[in-house]
Amino acid sequence: MSQTLIAPSVLAADFANLQRDVEMINRSEADWFHIDIMDGVFVPNISFGMPVLRDIVKHATKTIDVHLMIVDPDRYIKTFASLGANVLTVHYEACTHLHRTLQAIKAEGMQAGVALNPHTPVALLEDVIKDIDLVCLMSVNPGFGGQSFIENTYDKVKALKHLISEKGASTKIEIDGGVTNKNARELKDVGADVLVAGSYVFKSENPTETIKGLKEITS
Ligand code: DX5
Ligand code: ZN
């Protein structure tokens, strides 16, 4: 079985010490940077935008995984490509022409991701799963860090894993929200490939050790 990737969410970092926190992730055993972009319309919160991402990318040495929680994400695909995003994830609920959006992301040389809100069934991806590089299952309602993990996520991972193998796709499964040492192993065991962790990492006493712990639990 392939190793589980750990993606600390920069949303929970100290924005007044962003370079320090980015360098901590660089030096740690983390695999990806998870970057949450919120517009205050698709979700009831505004995080940060392009100028902040540009400065993160200047210092980051690992894969940049951008999670767009914005309406009409097609408007910004080229912008995020030019800023250095490696994975660009849009929300299923925010895309009228999802197939077209996925092709546009790939045409810019990025991996194409689709995020599903907790209420959105995995089966809705049946006809596009082969076009998706990564499905991000939201295990909290998007908009804020620090919320509790929704237990139904395990069943969604299993359903998605089944859909991926049934269709012969090679899509990765990412889990986003409320990930801790309490659920990481079970998430891996049911089929998760990438675990996003925000508060659990950054609010801990020693974030580097916390990341190491997540890698160990899932190895
Ligand atoms: C929530 C974001 C998450 C968030 C996760 O809307 O998409 O990436 O940062 O934070 P935690 O791990 O604190 O739930
Ligand atoms: Zn996210």
Short mmCIF file of N, CA, C and O in Angstrom, two decimals, residues 3-8 22-33 61-62 195 201 206-219:
data_model
loop_
_atom_site.label_atom_id
_atom_site.label_comp_id
_atom_site.label_asym_id
_atom_site.label_seq_id
_atom_site.Cartn_x
_atom_site.Cartn_y
_atom_site.Cartn_z
N GLN A 3 2.13 5.11 0.75
CA GLN A 3 2.11 5.88 2.00
C GLN A 3 1.05 6.98 1.96
O GLN A 3 0.71 7.50 0.90
N THR A 4 0.55 7.31 3.14
CA THR A 4 -0.45 8.37 3.25
C THR A 4 0.27 9.72 3.27
O THR A 4 1.26 9.90 3.98
N LEU A 5 -0.23 10.65 2.48
CA LEU A 5 0.39 11.97 2.44
C LEU A 5 -0.26 12.87 3.50
O LEU A 5 -1.48 12.82 3.70
N ILE A 6 0.55 13.66 4.16
CA ILE A 6 0.05 14.60 5.18
C ILE A 6 0.18 16.02 4.63
O ILE A 6 1.25 16.43 4.17
N ALA A 7 -0.95 16.73 4.69
CA ALA A 7 -1.00 18.09 4.12
C ALA A 7 -1.44 19.08 5.20
O ALA A 7 -2.64 19.28 5.41
N PRO A 8 -0.49 19.70 5.91
CA PRO A 8 -0.89 20.70 6.90
C PRO A 8 -1.62 21.87 6.23
O PRO A 8 -1.23 22.33 5.15
N VAL A 22 5.85 28.28 7.28
CA VAL A 22 6.09 27.60 5.99
C VAL A 22 7.41 26.82 6.07
O VAL A 22 7.49 25.67 5.63
N GLU A 23 8.41 27.44 6.66
CA GLU A 23 9.72 26.75 6.76
C GLU A 23 9.64 25.55 7.70
O GLU A 23 10.33 24.55 7.49
N MET A 24 8.79 25.64 8.72
CA MET A 24 8.58 24.49 9.61
C MET A 24 8.02 23.32 8.78
O MET A 24 8.49 22.18 8.90
N ILE A 25 7.05 23.61 7.92
CA ILE A 25 6.47 22.53 7.09
C ILE A 25 7.54 21.98 6.13
O ILE A 25 7.66 20.77 5.94
N ASN A 26 8.35 22.88 5.55
CA ASN A 26 9.43 22.43 4.65
C ASN A 26 10.33 21.41 5.34
O ASN A 26 10.69 20.39 4.76
N ARG A 27 10.68 21.70 6.57
CA ARG A 27 11.64 20.84 7.29
C ARG A 27 11.00 19.59 7.87
O ARG A 27 11.68 18.65 8.23
N SER A 28 9.68 19.61 8.00
CA SER A 28 8.97 18.50 8.66
C SER A 28 8.79 17.33 7.69
O SER A 28 9.20 17.40 6.54
N GLU A 29 8.13 16.29 8.19
CA GLU A 29 7.84 15.13 7.33
C GLU A 29 6.56 15.31 6.51
O GLU A 29 6.11 14.37 5.85
N ALA A 30 5.97 16.50 6.56
CA ALA A 30 4.76 16.75 5.78
C ALA A 30 5.05 16.60 4.29
O ALA A 30 6.20 16.78 3.84
N ASP A 31 4.00 16.29 3.53
CA ASP A 31 4.18 16.06 2.09
C ASP A 31 3.71 17.25 1.25
O ASP A 31 4.33 17.59 0.25
N TRP A 32 2.59 17.85 1.63
CA TRP A 32 1.99 18.92 0.84
C TRP A 32 1.68 20.13 1.72
O TRP A 32 1.54 19.99 2.93
N PHE A 33 1.53 21.27 1.07
CA PHE A 33 0.94 22.45 1.70
C PHE A 33 -0.52 22.51 1.27
O PHE A 33 -0.80 22.52 0.06
N THR A 61 8.67 24.52 -0.31
CA THR A 61 9.47 23.61 -1.16
C THR A 61 8.71 22.31 -1.46
O THR A 61 9.29 21.36 -1.96
N LYS A 62 7.41 22.26 -1.11
CA LYS A 62 6.63 21.04 -1.34
C LYS A 62 5.41 21.35 -2.19
O LYS A 62 5.10 22.51 -2.45
N LEU A 195 -4.23 13.26 3.95
CA LEU A 195 -4.94 13.80 5.12
C LEU A 195 -4.54 15.25 5.34
O LEU A 195 -3.35 15.55 5.50
N VAL A 201 -2.35 20.26 13.89
CA VAL A 201 -0.91 20.49 13.73
C VAL A 201 -0.49 21.82 14.38
O VAL A 201 0.37 21.86 15.26
N ASN A 206 4.20 21.14 19.61
CA ASN A 206 5.33 20.96 18.71
C ASN A 206 4.83 20.45 17.35
O ASN A 206 4.74 19.25 17.12
N PRO A 207 4.48 21.39 16.46
CA PRO A 207 3.89 21.01 15.17
C PRO A 207 4.74 20.00 14.38
O PRO A 207 4.19 19.10 13.75
N THR A 208 6.06 20.15 14.43
CA THR A 208 6.92 19.22 13.68
C THR A 208 6.73 17.80 14.18
O THR A 208 6.61 16.85 13.38
N GLU A 209 6.68 17.64 15.50
CA GLU A 209 6.48 16.31 16.10
C GLU A 209 5.07 15.80 15.81
O GLU A 209 4.86 14.60 15.62
N THR A 210 4.10 16.69 15.80
CA THR A 210 2.70 16.29 15.52
C THR A 210 2.59 15.74 14.10
O THR A 210 1.93 14.72 13.86
N ILE A 211 3.27 16.39 13.17
CA ILE A 211 3.27 15.91 11.78
C ILE A 211 3.95 14.53 11.72
O ILE A 211 3.45 13.60 11.08
N LYS A 212 5.06 14.42 12.42
CA LYS A 212 5.78 13.14 12.48
C LYS A 212 4.86 12.05 13.02
O LYS A 212 4.82 10.92 12.49
N GLY A 213 4.12 12.39 14.07
CA GLY A 213 3.19 11.44 14.67
C GLY A 213 2.13 10.99 13.67
O GLY A 213 1.80 9.80 13.59
N LEU A 214 1.61 11.92 12.90
CA LEU A 214 0.59 11.55 11.89
C LEU A 214 1.19 10.62 10.83
O LEU A 214 0.55 9.68 10.38
N LYS A 215 2.44 10.90 10.46
CA LYS A 215 3.10 10.01 9.47
C LYS A 215 3.26 8.60 10.05
O LYS A 215 3.04 7.61 9.37
N GLU A 216 3.65 8.54 11.32
CA GLU A 216 3.86 7.23 11.96
C GLU A 216 2.55 6.45 12.07
O GLU A 216 2.49 5.27 11.72
N ILE A 217 1.51 7.13 12.52
CA ILE A 217 0.20 6.46 12.71
C ILE A 217 -0.30 5.87 11.39
O ILE A 217 -0.97 4.85 11.36
N THR A 218 0.04 6.56 10.29
CA THR A 218 -0.52 6.13 8.99
C THR A 218 0.47 5.32 8.15
O THR A 218 0.22 5.07 6.97
N SER A 219 1.62 4.93 8.77
CA SER A 219 2.60 4.20 7.95
C SER A 219 2.37 2.69 8.06
O SER A 219 1.69 2.21 8.94
#
